[in-house]
Amino acid sequence: MQEVKICDQNGALPGERDGLETSLLNGRVDTTRSTVAELSQDHPEFASACAELSEALYDRFTDQSFSRDLYESLDWARKALEATPPDDPLLPNRKSDIATTLESIGRLDSDPLILKESITLNEEAVAALRALNDPTRRADYRVFCYNLAVALSGRFQSEGQEADLRRSLDLIQQVIDDYASSHDEADPDTLHQQGTNYYMLFDLTGNTNDLEKSLELLELALSVAPFEEYRRRRIQAAIARSLHQLYVATGDSAHLTLCIDRMRIALSMTIPDSTLFGDYQSWLGAFLFERYRHTQEMTVLQEAILLERACLSSTPQNHPLMAFRLANLGRSLYLQYKAGEDYVIASESIDLQKQAIGLAASNENMLSWWKHRLSETYLLRFRRVQDDGDLQEALRYSSEASESISSENPVYTSIQLERAQVLEQTCKDDETVELVLERFRLGLQCSSSLPEIRMECALDLAKFAVKKQRFLDALDGYRTALALMPEVLWFGLNMSDPSIAANAAACSLFIGNAELAIELLEQGRSHLWSQAVYLTTDVSDLDKEHPGIATDFRLVSSRLRATWASSSDVSQHRGSVANTESSQNPGHHLYAEWRSIVDKIRTLPGFNRFLRPTLFSRLQEAAREGAIVILNGSPLRADALILTANQPVCVVPLERVEFPHLECIAQEANRGLMRGRPPLRGVNPEGEQGSSDAVETTHWIWDHIVACIIEPPRFSDLFFISYTPTIMSLLRARESATKNHGPTRVLAIGQTTSTFQGFSVLKETSTELKVIARHIPSQSLRTLEEDQATVEQVTKEMPSYHFVHFACHAHQDEEPLESCLHMRDGPLKIGDLIRMQLHQAEFAFLSCCETATGTREMPDEALHLAAALQFAGFQSVISTLWSIDDWMAPRVANAVYRGLFSGVEGPDASRGGIALGMAIRQLKNKFEGISNRLIPYVHIGV
């Protein structure tokens, strides 16, 4: 929660007009004062001279900040009005001058009566000018409407009457429309004010469309504003503020990055003597504070603290924002203490926060939030110092915060979560346990809180319940977290615990529900792919009964799928700050729209299960053609769950598996990424590939996991292993596996070089294409090699073939959607593959490095090339876990295609896993000491 500026009107604030020479302003005031002194009150020019003196004094006030100039300006404006005859056409101008000056005084003094008088005079000025019906006064009419709108907006800020804001919006829109109808360029101040109005409307309604409208208007204002620093910097600051609110509303850190950039610009354009300098320092410090929460970069926090200290040191004690600035510095110091151990910093943080609370006695919302933050500080110091006095203070402030905050407030979850954490420190009996759980549950009831905060609350509930052996309560927490995961991922937030599904399944096993454990594992694994599949859902049944909503679903799904496929920044799903120049990232808005449509569909008769997590009865169908073994490793327990078509789930505890060791094994499985770039496919037959660790890993997995599963009578001695990212992906592959009626068409792509630096020439690629050609009828084979193997040509031809073979370089990128196959002219990325509609696709062989590696940060998401091909339509994919041997690659391919094409009925994609298994056995028997070179090959799918 950030401080709110009180004076946000677009009238120039004191000290802004740095470009006006002080001496010129003083000379203008002296000259007009002399002119007035020489005129009698009945002189025909007296009224105009008074008005000119009033204007000169007002301009000097805006430049030099002397309030006496403002009040004297009002006096001369009133004299000008008194000297103006009732039938004078300038009478509306005189009233408008007084109203404008009153509006500035009203903002400075926070006096609602003065603002009311300003509004009344502005209304009289508008009415008087309208009565004149003079088309030549069009410009004056725009100014008067604008001034009235500014005054109404100011009163809305002080009194909160929605009618004032709505009326201000209407007036400014009339002015904007008038500019458009006369083909005049819109005034930047007018556009700025309307942008500010929409910003305040968002505060009122919470509708992010209002924020986007605010940004649109402010950007337009900036584009037409002259290069006067005082005007442009105010617009930049307003843009920064709207971007920050958009970040708060959506959690999209790209908005925060842009917000900081804009506020830096505004601050750089402001001289230290300006009254705005402290405001901009305060805002920039608050924004950097938010960035630190995402990046944990101490330099960012230190810069925020420096800015907040400088701002606070120049803030007068009676400044209306003093409490906010004390609270913000106190909060930043809390984070510095949290990152270090300095007791002095903790004490200063507490002192500043207490001062802020003392100054904000009448602001209930801010008091609740600040008491919550103060309680957090006391709680942290208690955990480190074990001073019971700190715990008592934490209990007091968290109690006051949690009892006074509305359940509709977006910070409700954070406050209840912290209250639970404080109570946890006193947890000694079942009664206190229930109190802690109740606070967690209250926090989860607030739907307006950010999904990231609700996720944290759900996970803290689960972890607390696990510690107390309350596995049913823990399961509720984990299930809530799983339900929130789509929002967390689509909104670009940090998925703080990658083992949510594993822990949920473990809790299900503790309460004896293995079927639920399988459902939860399915729900929580490969979540991004599952969401992408949802976007291609067939809605033909919905079409028959509700064609309108079916069309809406298709359109939004198509747009959302395109957005996801074209994004190359999956780092947002790991919580890092995206570097983008666009403030309009549509992904989270489209997802919110898509979810709204899905929710509507679920209310329709017969569609209540639409796109809900898959039930066990449906998942069990995947085991009809063979048992499915699901491995689950959690800090709580490790198990193998054996799913068969007609028997209860067989749970095999993996008692010899310890979770820390299992984590090391999982990291070792991704060592292709850990060993550095590039992975080399170019080893001679006598050389080793440096993967002896892989042999050790394989032996460990066999001894501790596989041996527990394949003991008779569970499996026969002869078996082949295939993998699948999720059970549903296997089911979809099987259900789409219709044998083509014509000859199997095969596309073979070979590329020996790479456009990426550091990749060697592949010497065996040509050999590989030749050996697989021996097994494929020539009329069914199409080869793209070297110059022909371009991104465009490959993507153009792939949809026409059933089997596709790649023999080239590839790599798994740290940004998963940047992972690619290396074509002649550049990368063929995951994003390119998932945009394809491959209706004839059956089998793919990726004879390349790292095509099934995935990411260390999100191991359950299967974000790799093999999964992308499966998503695009391939039922069966042979791929590699890490780097492969260039010498071995054609030999593996030769054996696989011999197995695929040797059948009487022709090639069968569903035999891909068997063909790979047989090939590996044959090669092991033929060549000694090559096991480690064959380990990377895996089969995924049917």
Tab-separated table of C-alpha atoms in Angstrom, residues 35 42 98 207 277 289 335 368 397 441 464 471 473 490 532 564 581 585 644 712 722 753 806 897 922 931:
chain	number	residue	atom	x	y	z
A	35	THR	CA	-0.669	50.724	-13.771
A	42	ASP	CA	-14.289	54.102	-12.302
A	98	ILE	CA	-11.431	33.949	-8.983
A	207	ASN	CA	-11.703	-1.829	-12.834
A	277	PHE	CA	11.098	17.082	-5.818
A	289	PHE	CA	10.816	-0.859	-2.528
A	335	LEU	CA	13.441	-5.184	4.913
A	368	SER	CA	-4.766	-1.327	9.863
A	397	TYR	CA	-0.691	-4.741	16.773
A	441	ARG	CA	-8.791	-19.641	6.450
A	464	PHE	CA	1.657	-25.296	9.642
A	471	PHE	CA	-2.865	-33.718	7.127
A	473	ASP	CA	-6.116	-29.412	6.952
A	490	TRP	CA	-0.579	-16.317	-16.141
A	532	ALA	CA	-2.329	-24.357	-23.311
A	564	TRP	CA	1.577	-17.362	-24.783
A	581	GLU	CA	9.191	-1.604	-23.439
A	585	ASN	CA	1.104	-6.923	-21.698
A	644	THR	CA	-3.738	-50.063	-13.600
A	712	PRO	CA	7.349	-59.902	-9.213
A	722	SER	CA	8.080	-44.696	-21.899
A	753	THR	CA	26.069	-26.258	-38.569
A	806	PHE	CA	15.581	-33.988	-36.865
A	897	TYR	CA	13.818	-47.146	-37.810
A	922	GLN	CA	20.953	-54.272	-29.469
A	931	SER	CA	25.834	-47.523	-21.783
